[in-house]
PDB file of C-alpha atoms and ligand atoms in Angstrom:
ATOM      1  CA  UNK A  76       7.468  -6.076  11.161  1.00 69.00           C
ATOM      2  CA  UNK A  77       5.096  -8.251  13.398  1.00 74.00           C
ATOM      3  CA  UNK A  78       5.460 -11.962  12.904  1.00 74.00           C
ATOM      4  CA  UNK A  79       2.062 -13.752  12.336  1.00 75.00           C
ATOM      5  CA  UNK A  80       1.229 -15.951  15.133  1.00 81.00           C
ATOM      6  CA  UNK A  81       2.068 -19.625  14.194  1.00 90.00           C
ATOM      7  CA  UNK A  82      -0.602 -22.305  14.116  1.00 95.00           C
ATOM      8  CA  UNK A  83       0.434 -25.577  14.919  1.00 98.00           C
ATOM      9  CA  UNK A  84      -1.077 -28.389  12.950  1.00 98.00           C
ATOM     10  CA  UNK A  85      -1.675 -31.613  14.782  1.00 98.00           C
ATOM     11  CA  UNK A  86      -3.997 -34.351  14.802  1.00 98.00           C
ATOM     12  CA  UNK A  87      -4.981 -37.619  15.680  1.00 98.00           C
ATOM     13  CA  UNK A  88      -5.152 -40.798  13.116  1.00 98.00           C
ATOM     14  CA  UNK A  89      -7.590 -43.540  14.172  1.00 98.00           C
ATOM     15  CA  UNK A  90     -10.711 -45.468  13.057  1.00 97.00           C
ATOM     16  CA  UNK A  91     -13.208 -44.312  14.464  1.00 95.00           C
ATOM     17  CA  UNK A  92     -11.989 -41.107  15.893  1.00 96.00           C
ATOM     18  CA  UNK A  93     -15.166 -38.880  15.695  1.00 95.00           C
ATOM     19  CA  UNK A  94     -15.743 -38.811  19.644  1.00 93.00           C
ATOM     20  CA  UNK A  95     -12.058 -38.349  20.717  1.00 95.00           C
ATOM     21  CA  UNK A  96     -11.337 -36.117  23.696  1.00 95.00           C
ATOM     22  CA  UNK A  97      -7.778 -35.148  22.221  1.00 97.00           C
ATOM     23  CA  UNK A  98      -8.725 -31.943  20.487  1.00 97.00           C
ATOM     24  CA  UNK A  99     -10.199 -30.513  23.601  1.00 97.00           C
ATOM     25  CA  UNK A 100      -7.398 -31.770  25.760  1.00 97.00           C
ATOM     26  CA  UNK A 101      -4.630 -30.555  23.670  1.00 98.00           C
ATOM     27  CA  UNK A 102      -6.388 -27.298  22.937  1.00 97.00           C
ATOM     28  CA  UNK A 103      -6.588 -26.712  26.794  1.00 97.00           C
ATOM     29  CA  UNK A 104      -2.842 -27.484  27.323  1.00 98.00           C
ATOM     30  CA  UNK A 105      -1.967 -25.114  24.333  1.00 98.00           C
ATOM     31  CA  UNK A 106      -3.902 -22.456  25.985  1.00 97.00           C
ATOM     32  CA  UNK A 107      -1.702 -22.514  29.076  1.00 97.00           C
ATOM     33  CA  UNK A 108       1.306 -21.439  27.012  1.00 98.00           C
ATOM     34  CA  UNK A 109      -0.399 -19.004  24.419  1.00 97.00           C
ATOM     35  CA  UNK A 110       0.099 -21.604  21.689  1.00 97.00           C
ATOM     36  CA  UNK A 111      -2.311 -21.771  18.702  1.00 97.00           C
ATOM     37  CA  UNK A 112      -3.414 -25.336  17.499  1.00 97.00           C
ATOM     38  CA  UNK A 113      -5.208 -26.561  14.678  1.00 98.00           C
ATOM     39  CA  UNK A 114      -5.919 -30.149  16.069  1.00 98.00           C
ATOM     40  CA  UNK A 115      -7.553 -32.293  13.485  1.00 98.00           C
ATOM     41  CA  UNK A 116      -9.324 -35.729  13.672  1.00 98.00           C
ATOM     42  CA  UNK A 117      -8.599 -37.947  10.620  1.00 98.00           C
ATOM     43  CA  UNK A 118     -10.385 -41.224  10.371  1.00 98.00           C
ATOM     44  CA  UNK A 119      -8.624 -43.725   8.227  1.00 98.00           C
ATOM     45  CA  UNK A 120      -9.073 -47.423   7.617  1.00 98.00           C
ATOM     46  CA  UNK A 121      -5.932 -49.675   7.504  1.00 98.00           C
ATOM     47  CA  UNK A 122      -5.723 -49.295   3.592  1.00 98.00           C
ATOM     48  CA  UNK A 123      -6.101 -45.468   3.890  1.00 98.00           C
ATOM     49  CA  UNK A 124      -3.648 -44.895   6.491  1.00 98.00           C
ATOM     50  CA  UNK A 125      -0.237 -44.688   4.298  1.00 98.00           C
ATOM     51  CA  UNK A 126      -1.408 -42.225   1.774  1.00 98.00           C
ATOM     52  CA  UNK A 127      -3.557 -39.844   4.192  1.00 98.00           C
ATOM     53  CA  UNK A 128      -0.652 -40.060   6.699  1.00 98.00           C
ATOM     54  CA  UNK A 129       2.284 -39.470   4.370  1.00 98.00           C
ATOM     55  CA  UNK A 130       0.433 -36.394   2.725  1.00 98.00           C
ATOM     56  CA  UNK A 131      -0.747 -34.763   5.922  1.00 98.00           C
ATOM     57  CA  UNK A 132       2.287 -35.197   8.069  1.00 98.00           C
ATOM     58  CA  UNK A 133       4.400 -32.982   5.544  1.00 98.00           C
ATOM     59  CA  UNK A 134       2.689 -29.802   6.825  1.00 97.00           C
ATOM     60  CA  UNK A 135       2.306 -30.907  10.370  1.00 98.00           C
ATOM     61  CA  UNK A 136       3.914 -30.275  13.643  1.00 98.00           C
ATOM     62  CA  UNK A 137       3.176 -33.879  14.661  1.00 98.00           C
ATOM     63  CA  UNK A 138       0.235 -36.265  15.722  1.00 98.00           C
ATOM     64  CA  UNK A 139      -1.234 -38.575  18.013  1.00 98.00           C
ATOM     65  CA  UNK A 140      -2.205 -42.338  16.782  1.00 98.00           C
ATOM     66  CA  UNK A 141      -4.987 -44.322  18.255  1.00 97.00           C
ATOM     67  CA  UNK A 142      -6.657 -47.668  17.773  1.00 95.00           C
ATOM     68  CA  UNK A 143      -6.463 -49.528  15.438  1.00 97.00           C
ATOM     69  CA  UNK A 144      -3.045 -47.823  13.914  1.00 98.00           C
ATOM     70  CA  UNK A 145      -0.680 -47.819  16.856  1.00 97.00           C
ATOM     71  CA  UNK A 146       1.212 -50.831  15.065  1.00 97.00           C
ATOM     72  CA  UNK A 147       0.025 -49.960  11.527  1.00 97.00           C
ATOM     73  CA  UNK A 148       1.814 -46.477  11.874  1.00 98.00           C
ATOM     74  CA  UNK A 149       5.482 -48.072  12.609  1.00 98.00           C
ATOM     75  CA  UNK A 150       6.748 -48.805   8.890  1.00 98.00           C
ATOM     76  CA  UNK A 151       5.851 -45.199   8.063  1.00 98.00           C
ATOM     77  CA  UNK A 152       8.177 -43.648  10.259  1.00 98.00           C
ATOM     78  CA  UNK A 153      12.030 -43.272  10.235  1.00 98.00           C
ATOM     79  CA  UNK A 154      12.695 -44.023  13.749  1.00 98.00           C
ATOM     80  CA  UNK A 155      11.279 -45.145  17.048  1.00 97.00           C
ATOM     81  CA  UNK A 156      11.996 -44.470  20.718  1.00 98.00           C
ATOM     82  CA  UNK A 157      13.202 -47.266  23.235  1.00 97.00           C
ATOM     83  CA  UNK A 158       9.410 -47.069  24.520  1.00 97.00           C
ATOM     84  CA  UNK A 159       7.756 -47.578  21.343  1.00 98.00           C
ATOM     85  CA  UNK A 160      10.371 -50.476  20.612  1.00 97.00           C
ATOM     86  CA  UNK A 161       9.332 -52.097  23.737  1.00 97.00           C
ATOM     87  CA  UNK A 162       5.712 -51.721  23.456  1.00 97.00           C
ATOM     88  CA  UNK A 163       5.827 -52.339  19.511  1.00 97.00           C
ATOM     89  CA  UNK A 164       3.245 -49.518  19.405  1.00 97.00           C
ATOM     90  CA  UNK A 165       3.295 -45.804  18.564  1.00 98.00           C
ATOM     91  CA  UNK A 166       0.866 -43.083  19.969  1.00 98.00           C
ATOM     92  CA  UNK A 167       2.985 -39.964  19.309  1.00 98.00           C
ATOM     93  CA  UNK A 168       4.558 -38.880  16.148  1.00 98.00           C
ATOM     94  CA  UNK A 169       7.346 -35.811  16.061  1.00 98.00           C
ATOM     95  CA  UNK A 170       9.786 -34.328  13.689  1.00 98.00           C
ATOM     96  CA  UNK A 171      13.327 -34.254  14.443  1.00 98.00           C
ATOM     97  CA  UNK A 172      16.054 -32.964  12.291  1.00 98.00           C
ATOM     98  CA  UNK A 173      13.618 -33.482   9.182  1.00 98.00           C
ATOM     99  CA  UNK A 174      12.985 -37.230  10.138  1.00 98.00           C
ATOM    100  CA  UNK A 175       9.784 -38.953  11.465  1.00 98.00           C
ATOM    101  CA  UNK A 176      10.166 -40.379  15.093  1.00 98.00           C
ATOM    102  CA  UNK A 177       7.365 -42.440  16.765  1.00 98.00           C
ATOM    103  CA  UNK A 178       7.257 -42.664  20.630  1.00 98.00           C
ATOM    104  CA  UNK A 179       4.642 -44.199  23.074  1.00 98.00           C
ATOM    105  CA  UNK A 180       3.360 -42.188  25.938  1.00 98.00           C
ATOM    106  CA  UNK A 181       0.457 -44.577  26.908  1.00 98.00           C
ATOM    107  CA  UNK A 182       2.470 -46.488  29.904  1.00 98.00           C
ATOM    108  CA  UNK A 183       4.052 -43.228  31.278  1.00 98.00           C
ATOM    109  CA  UNK A 184       0.735 -41.580  30.930  1.00 98.00           C
ATOM    110  CA  UNK A 185      -0.859 -44.236  33.293  1.00 98.00           C
ATOM    111  CA  UNK A 186       2.192 -43.952  35.644  1.00 98.00           C
ATOM    112  CA  UNK A 187       1.710 -40.141  35.800  1.00 97.00           C
ATOM    113  CA  UNK A 188      -1.969 -40.496  36.566  1.00 98.00           C
ATOM    114  CA  UNK A 189      -1.183 -43.127  39.332  1.00 98.00           C
ATOM    115  CA  UNK A 190       1.277 -40.782  40.684  1.00 97.00           C
ATOM    116  CA  UNK A 191      -1.310 -37.857  40.698  1.00 96.00           C
ATOM    117  CA  UNK A 192      -3.757 -39.999  42.629  1.00 97.00           C
ATOM    118  CA  UNK A 193      -1.077 -41.004  45.164  1.00 97.00           C
ATOM    119  CA  UNK A 194      -0.498 -44.691  44.296  1.00 97.00           C
ATOM    120  CA  UNK A 195       2.971 -45.809  44.706  1.00 97.00           C
ATOM    121  CA  UNK A 196       3.828 -48.489  42.327  1.00 98.00           C
ATOM    122  CA  UNK A 197       7.136 -49.767  43.739  1.00 98.00           C
ATOM    123  CA  UNK A 198       7.003 -52.972  45.357  1.00 97.00           C
ATOM    124  CA  UNK A 199       3.428 -53.546  44.377  1.00 97.00           C
ATOM    125  CA  UNK A 200       2.242 -57.058  42.788  1.00 97.00           C
ATOM    126  CA  UNK A 201       0.210 -55.960  39.897  1.00 98.00           C
ATOM    127  CA  UNK A 202      -2.457 -58.163  37.962  1.00 98.00           C
ATOM    128  CA  UNK A 203      -2.963 -57.398  34.403  1.00 98.00           C
ATOM    129  CA  UNK A 204      -6.064 -58.647  32.919  1.00 98.00           C
ATOM    130  CA  UNK A 205      -5.693 -58.915  28.876  1.00 98.00           C
ATOM    131  CA  UNK A 206      -2.774 -59.517  26.703  1.00 98.00           C
ATOM    132  CA  UNK A 207      -3.415 -57.315  23.763  1.00 96.00           C
ATOM    133  CA  UNK A 208      -1.939 -54.102  22.582  1.00 95.00           C
ATOM    134  CA  UNK A 209      -3.141 -52.117  25.663  1.00 97.00           C
ATOM    135  CA  UNK A 210      -1.667 -54.608  28.157  1.00 97.00           C
ATOM    136  CA  UNK A 211       1.658 -54.389  26.075  1.00 97.00           C
ATOM    137  CA  UNK A 212       1.544 -50.695  26.162  1.00 97.00           C
ATOM    138  CA  UNK A 213       1.815 -50.400  29.687  1.00 98.00           C
ATOM    139  CA  UNK A 214       4.115 -53.150  31.077  1.00 98.00           C
ATOM    140  CA  UNK A 215       7.318 -51.771  30.402  1.00 98.00           C
ATOM    141  CA  UNK A 216       6.387 -48.593  32.305  1.00 98.00           C
ATOM    142  CA  UNK A 217       5.057 -50.535  35.353  1.00 98.00           C
ATOM    143  CA  UNK A 218       8.497 -52.481  35.331  1.00 98.00           C
ATOM    144  CA  UNK A 219      10.384 -49.154  35.052  1.00 97.00           C
ATOM    145  CA  UNK A 220       8.494 -47.928  38.247  1.00 98.00           C
ATOM    146  CA  UNK A 221       9.871 -51.096  40.342  1.00 98.00           C
ATOM    147  CA  UNK A 222       6.787 -53.002  40.754  1.00 98.00           C
ATOM    148  CA  UNK A 223       7.487 -56.316  42.292  1.00 97.00           C
ATOM    149  CA  UNK A 224       5.981 -58.674  39.876  1.00 96.00           C
ATOM    150  CA  UNK A 225       3.496 -58.576  37.072  1.00 97.00           C
ATOM    151  CA  UNK A 226       0.889 -61.357  36.674  1.00 97.00           C
ATOM    152  CA  UNK A 227      -0.982 -61.661  33.314  1.00 97.00           C
ATOM    153  CA  UNK A 228      -4.500 -63.212  33.115  1.00 97.00           C
ATOM    154  CA  UNK A 229      -5.913 -63.692  29.521  1.00 97.00           C
ATOM    155  CA  UNK A 230      -8.703 -65.705  27.943  1.00 97.00           C
ATOM    156  CA  UNK A 231      -5.859 -66.973  25.246  1.00 97.00           C
ATOM    157  CA  UNK A 232      -3.419 -68.412  27.609  1.00 96.00           C
ATOM    158  CA  UNK A 233      -0.854 -68.742  24.777  1.00 97.00           C
ATOM    159  CA  UNK A 234      -0.894 -65.110  24.305  1.00 97.00           C
ATOM    160  CA  UNK A 235      -0.535 -64.166  27.930  1.00 97.00           C
ATOM    161  CA  UNK A 236       2.718 -66.473  27.638  1.00 97.00           C
ATOM    162  CA  UNK A 237       4.116 -64.799  24.814  1.00 97.00           C
ATOM    163  CA  UNK A 238       3.470 -61.368  26.263  1.00 97.00           C
ATOM    164  CA  UNK A 239       5.091 -62.336  29.434  1.00 97.00           C
ATOM    165  CA  UNK A 240       8.237 -63.822  28.007  1.00 97.00           C
ATOM    166  CA  UNK A 241       9.118 -60.337  26.693  1.00 95.00           C
ATOM    167  CA  UNK A 242       9.530 -58.751  30.306  1.00 96.00           C
ATOM    168  CA  UNK A 243      11.428 -59.429  33.475  1.00 92.00           C
ATOM    169  CA  UNK A 244       9.317 -60.258  36.543  1.00 93.00           C
ATOM    170  CA  UNK A 245       6.443 -60.894  34.408  1.00 97.00           C
ATOM    171  CA  UNK A 246       4.402 -64.232  34.675  1.00 96.00           C
ATOM    172  CA  UNK A 247       1.227 -65.894  33.418  1.00 96.00           C
ATOM    173  CA  UNK A 248      -1.502 -66.181  35.987  1.00 91.00           C
ATOM    174  CA  UNK A 249      -3.343 -69.482  35.929  1.00 76.00           C
ATOM    175  CA  UNK A 250      -6.150 -70.444  38.336  1.00 70.00           C
ATOM    176  CA  UNK A 251      -3.767 -72.120  40.719  1.00 73.00           C
ATOM    177  CA  UNK A 252      -2.074 -68.543  41.346  1.00 72.00           C
ATOM    178  CA  UNK A 253      -3.426 -67.739  44.796  1.00 75.00           C
ATOM    179  CA  UNK A 254      -2.496 -64.123  45.390  1.00 85.00           C
ATOM    180  CA  UNK A 255      -3.951 -61.082  46.243  1.00 93.00           C
ATOM    181  CA  UNK A 256      -2.871 -57.853  44.349  1.00 97.00           C
ATOM    182  CA  UNK A 257      -2.013 -54.341  45.151  1.00 98.00           C
ATOM    183  CA  UNK A 258      -3.178 -53.130  41.724  1.00 98.00           C
ATOM    184  CA  UNK A 259      -5.548 -54.884  39.445  1.00 98.00           C
ATOM    185  CA  UNK A 260      -5.393 -53.433  35.673  1.00 98.00           C
ATOM    186  CA  UNK A 261      -8.064 -54.103  33.264  1.00 98.00           C
ATOM    187  CA  UNK A 262      -6.830 -54.100  29.778  1.00 98.00           C
ATOM    188  CA  UNK A 263      -9.294 -56.117  27.709  1.00 98.00           C
ATOM    189  CA  UNK A 264     -11.738 -54.760  25.083  1.00 97.00           C
ATOM    190  CA  UNK A 265     -14.508 -56.362  26.990  1.00 98.00           C
ATOM    191  CA  UNK A 266     -16.089 -53.088  28.469  1.00 97.00           C
ATOM    192  CA  UNK A 267     -16.946 -51.868  24.889  1.00 95.00           C
ATOM    193  CA  UNK A 268     -19.375 -54.678  24.788  1.00 97.00           C
ATOM    194  CA  UNK A 269     -21.020 -54.088  28.124  1.00 98.00           C
ATOM    195  CA  UNK A 270     -18.759 -57.078  29.717  1.00 98.00           C
ATOM    196  CA  UNK A 271     -16.102 -57.562  32.162  1.00 98.00           C
ATOM    197  CA  UNK A 272     -13.740 -60.320  32.980  1.00 98.00           C
ATOM    198  CA  UNK A 273     -14.537 -62.360  36.232  1.00 96.00           C
ATOM    199  CA  UNK A 274     -12.976 -60.996  39.599  1.00 96.00           C
ATOM    200  CA  UNK A 275     -12.111 -63.067  42.575  1.00 94.00           C
ATOM    201  CA  UNK A 276     -12.672 -62.024  46.007  1.00 95.00           C
ATOM    202  CA  UNK A 277      -9.256 -63.718  47.022  1.00 94.00           C
ATOM    203  CA  UNK A 278      -7.463 -61.105  44.865  1.00 96.00           C
ATOM    204  CA  UNK A 279      -8.360 -58.191  46.850  1.00 97.00           C
ATOM    205  CA  UNK A 280      -6.835 -56.854  50.258  1.00 96.00           C
ATOM    206  CA  UNK A 281      -8.093 -53.739  51.895  1.00 95.00           C
ATOM    207  CA  UNK A 282      -5.769 -51.575  49.796  1.00 96.00           C
ATOM    208  CA  UNK A 283      -6.100 -52.954  46.589  1.00 98.00           C
ATOM    209  CA  UNK A 284      -6.510 -50.374  43.609  1.00 98.00           C
ATOM    210  CA  UNK A 285      -8.593 -51.113  40.607  1.00 98.00           C
ATOM    211  CA  UNK A 286      -7.778 -49.311  37.276  1.00 98.00           C
ATOM    212  CA  UNK A 287      -9.510 -49.856  33.979  1.00 98.00           C
ATOM    213  CA  UNK A 288      -7.554 -48.698  31.111  1.00 98.00           C
ATOM    214  CA  UNK A 289     -10.821 -47.506  29.229  1.00 97.00           C
ATOM    215  CA  UNK A 290     -13.085 -44.677  30.303  1.00 95.00           C
ATOM    216  CA  UNK A 291     -16.497 -43.500  30.499  1.00 94.00           C
ATOM    217  CA  UNK A 292     -19.195 -46.330  29.832  1.00 96.00           C
ATOM    218  CA  UNK A 293     -16.539 -48.833  28.717  1.00 97.00           C
ATOM    219  CA  UNK A 294     -15.056 -48.926  32.258  1.00 98.00           C
ATOM    220  CA  UNK A 295     -18.411 -49.146  34.037  1.00 98.00           C
ATOM    221  CA  UNK A 296     -18.959 -52.862  33.981  1.00 98.00           C
ATOM    222  CA  UNK A 297     -15.581 -53.714  35.331  1.00 98.00           C
ATOM    223  CA  UNK A 298     -15.278 -50.917  37.865  1.00 98.00           C
ATOM    224  CA  UNK A 299     -18.803 -51.926  39.093  1.00 98.00           C
ATOM    225  CA  UNK A 300     -17.887 -55.553  39.655  1.00 98.00           C
ATOM    226  CA  UNK A 301     -14.804 -54.397  41.698  1.00 98.00           C
ATOM    227  CA  UNK A 302     -17.078 -52.339  43.800  1.00 98.00           C
ATOM    228  CA  UNK A 303     -19.279 -55.223  44.189  1.00 97.00           C
ATOM    229  CA  UNK A 304     -16.494 -57.084  45.881  1.00 96.00           C
ATOM    230  CA  UNK A 305     -15.916 -54.239  48.239  1.00 96.00           C
ATOM    231  CA  UNK A 306     -13.120 -52.294  46.555  1.00 97.00           C
ATOM    232  CA  UNK A 307     -13.438 -48.841  46.798  1.00 95.00           C
ATOM    233  CA  UNK A 308     -10.451 -47.400  45.177  1.00 97.00           C
ATOM    234  CA  UNK A 309     -11.475 -47.739  41.502  1.00 98.00           C
ATOM    235  CA  UNK A 310     -10.383 -45.747  38.671  1.00 98.00           C
ATOM    236  CA  UNK A 311     -11.350 -45.338  34.910  1.00 98.00           C
ATOM    237  CA  UNK A 312      -8.769 -44.438  32.370  1.00 98.00           C
ATOM    238  CA  UNK A 313      -9.706 -40.667  31.891  1.00 97.00           C
ATOM    239  CA  UNK A 314      -6.622 -39.720  33.722  1.00 97.00           C
ATOM    240  CA  UNK A 315      -4.305 -41.861  31.798  1.00 98.00           C
ATOM    241  CA  UNK A 316      -5.727 -40.197  28.400  1.00 98.00           C
ATOM    242  CA  UNK A 317      -4.839 -36.845  29.937  1.00 98.00           C
ATOM    243  CA  UNK A 318      -1.345 -38.168  31.119  1.00 98.00           C
ATOM    244  CA  UNK A 319      -0.294 -39.657  27.780  1.00 98.00           C
ATOM    245  CA  UNK A 320      -1.755 -36.313  25.977  1.00 98.00           C
ATOM    246  CA  UNK A 321       0.513 -34.362  28.677  1.00 98.00           C
ATOM    247  CA  UNK A 322       3.620 -36.487  27.687  1.00 98.00           C
ATOM    248  CA  UNK A 323       2.997 -36.084  23.904  1.00 98.00           C
ATOM    249  CA  UNK A 324       2.437 -32.120  24.141  1.00 98.00           C
ATOM    250  CA  UNK A 325       5.664 -32.086  26.091  1.00 98.00           C
ATOM    251  CA  UNK A 326       7.509 -33.948  23.168  1.00 98.00           C
ATOM    252  CA  UNK A 327       6.010 -31.402  20.628  1.00 98.00           C
ATOM    253  CA  UNK A 328       6.574 -28.261  22.646  1.00 98.00           C
ATOM    254  CA  UNK A 329       9.096 -28.969  25.333  1.00 98.00           C
ATOM    255  CA  UNK A 330       6.532 -27.617  27.850  1.00 98.00           C
ATOM    256  CA  UNK A 331       4.830 -29.534  30.731  1.00 97.00           C
ATOM    257  CA  UNK A 332       1.164 -28.618  30.862  1.00 98.00           C
ATOM    258  CA  UNK A 333      -0.922 -28.762  34.078  1.00 97.00           C
ATOM    259  CA  UNK A 334      -3.387 -31.497  33.792  1.00 95.00           C
ATOM    260  CA  UNK A 335      -7.126 -30.820  34.558  1.00 83.00           C
ATOM    261  CA  UNK A 336      -9.671 -33.761  33.643  1.00 74.00           C
ATOM    262  CA  UNK A 337     -11.944 -32.732  30.750  1.00 72.00           C
TER     263      UNK A 337
HETATM  264  P1  ATR B 663      -6.059 -53.966  22.622  1.00 83.46           P
HETATM  265  O1  ATR B 663      -4.857 -53.649  21.484  1.00 83.46           O
HETATM  266  O2  ATR B 663      -7.176 -52.976  22.914  1.00 83.46           O
HETATM  267  O3  ATR B 663      -5.632 -54.612  23.777  1.00 83.46           O
HETATM  268  P2  ATR B 663      -6.583 -56.390  21.410  1.00 83.46           P
HETATM  269  O4  ATR B 663      -5.217 -56.621  20.843  1.00 83.46           O
HETATM  270  O5  ATR B 663      -7.534 -56.899  20.332  1.00 83.46           O
HETATM  271  O6  ATR B 663      -6.908 -54.947  21.631  1.00 83.46           O
HETATM  272  O7  ATR B 663      -6.692 -57.263  22.783  1.00 83.46           O
HETATM  273  C1  ATR B 663      -8.071 -57.334  23.318  1.00 83.46           C
HETATM  274  C2  ATR B 663      -7.924 -57.946  24.752  1.00 83.46           C
HETATM  275  O8  ATR B 663      -9.221 -58.186  25.188  1.00 83.46           O
HETATM  276  C3  ATR B 663      -7.296 -59.312  24.472  1.00 83.46           C
HETATM  277  O9  ATR B 663      -6.534 -59.601  25.809  1.00 83.46           O
HETATM  278  C4  ATR B 663      -8.403 -60.352  24.270  1.00 83.46           C
HETATM  279  O10 ATR B 663      -8.394 -61.705  24.861  1.00 83.46           O
HETATM  280  P3  ATR B 663      -7.707 -62.771  23.704  1.00 83.46           P
HETATM  281  O11 ATR B 663      -6.449 -62.529  23.692  1.00 83.46           O
HETATM  282  O12 ATR B 663      -8.028 -63.930  24.401  1.00 83.46           O
HETATM  283  O13 ATR B 663      -8.580 -62.519  22.504  1.00 83.46           O
HETATM  284  C5  ATR B 663      -9.489 -59.676  25.283  1.00 83.46           C
HETATM  285  N1  ATR B 663     -10.884 -59.958  25.108  1.00 83.46           N
HETATM  286  C6  ATR B 663     -11.645 -59.333  24.053  1.00 83.46           C
HETATM  287  N2  ATR B 663     -12.917 -59.838  24.125  1.00 83.46           N
HETATM  288  C7  ATR B 663     -12.894 -60.686  25.113  1.00 83.46           C
HETATM  289  C8  ATR B 663     -13.814 -61.705  25.691  1.00 83.46           C
HETATM  290  N3  ATR B 663     -15.206 -61.598  25.400  1.00 83.46           N
HETATM  291  N4  ATR B 663     -13.435 -62.377  26.839  1.00 83.46           N
HETATM  292  C9  ATR B 663     -12.405 -62.368  27.288  1.00 83.46           C
HETATM  293  N5  ATR B 663     -11.324 -61.496  26.755  1.00 83.46           N
HETATM  294  C10 ATR B 663     -11.474 -60.865  25.726  1.00 83.46           C
END
């Protein structure tokens, strides 16, 4: 008897999620291996998340989690990986021996994208602008890659201090810090309001790379400001989005997809 082809139920929980690229990215990955997916977008407020997630996940192969639920999801899981523990956030949920695990592939997704772009992280002094969840999500992966130092700049200075204290080689940058950086990463939410943090000419040398964790319209103000200061290696976070998705796909299916930008 011919077995029916299994269709794997996956999805993304967030609020909002309607414009997510994830169904397109994962469906393209699945096609590379002849896997059939039903990748759903599930919009849930914080109050709706526990009942919706607990019901939906019973029949699912796994899911992704996005803003604002990367922390909210954690109490609903049985275990987290070391990466999720270090970043205090989960973007990928999967089943293992009947129990629910949470992992975070965001930081390693960024690293994967930078590697694809030929950027060597080892020995680089990195400036991270922002000290929220997006910043915390990438710092452990940068450290694992052997960056020499991470400086954090944030409007709320105390929040930057608190974040820096969690990691080695991680310091708060104040206005007296007079360095130039090998890599400048924008991790605030300002781009979603058409704004960007101020950049200083003294931060740049001729090989400084600028990366905005947002993509599309939200990345434009910061990347445009960097270009105005003469920086010509600027990237938005679309590659990171694909990188984190590829690593999630590998967790669910044990297969490494080829990454092509949507
Ligand atoms: P995320 O989880 O996406 O990082 P978050 O935790 O709300 O979101 O953090 C947003 C980041 O953007 C913070 O670093 C925030 O700075 P504060 O810690 O000072 O709030 C930063 N941010 C948001 N709006 C900003 C603005 N108008 N000016 C400067 N920084 C801003």
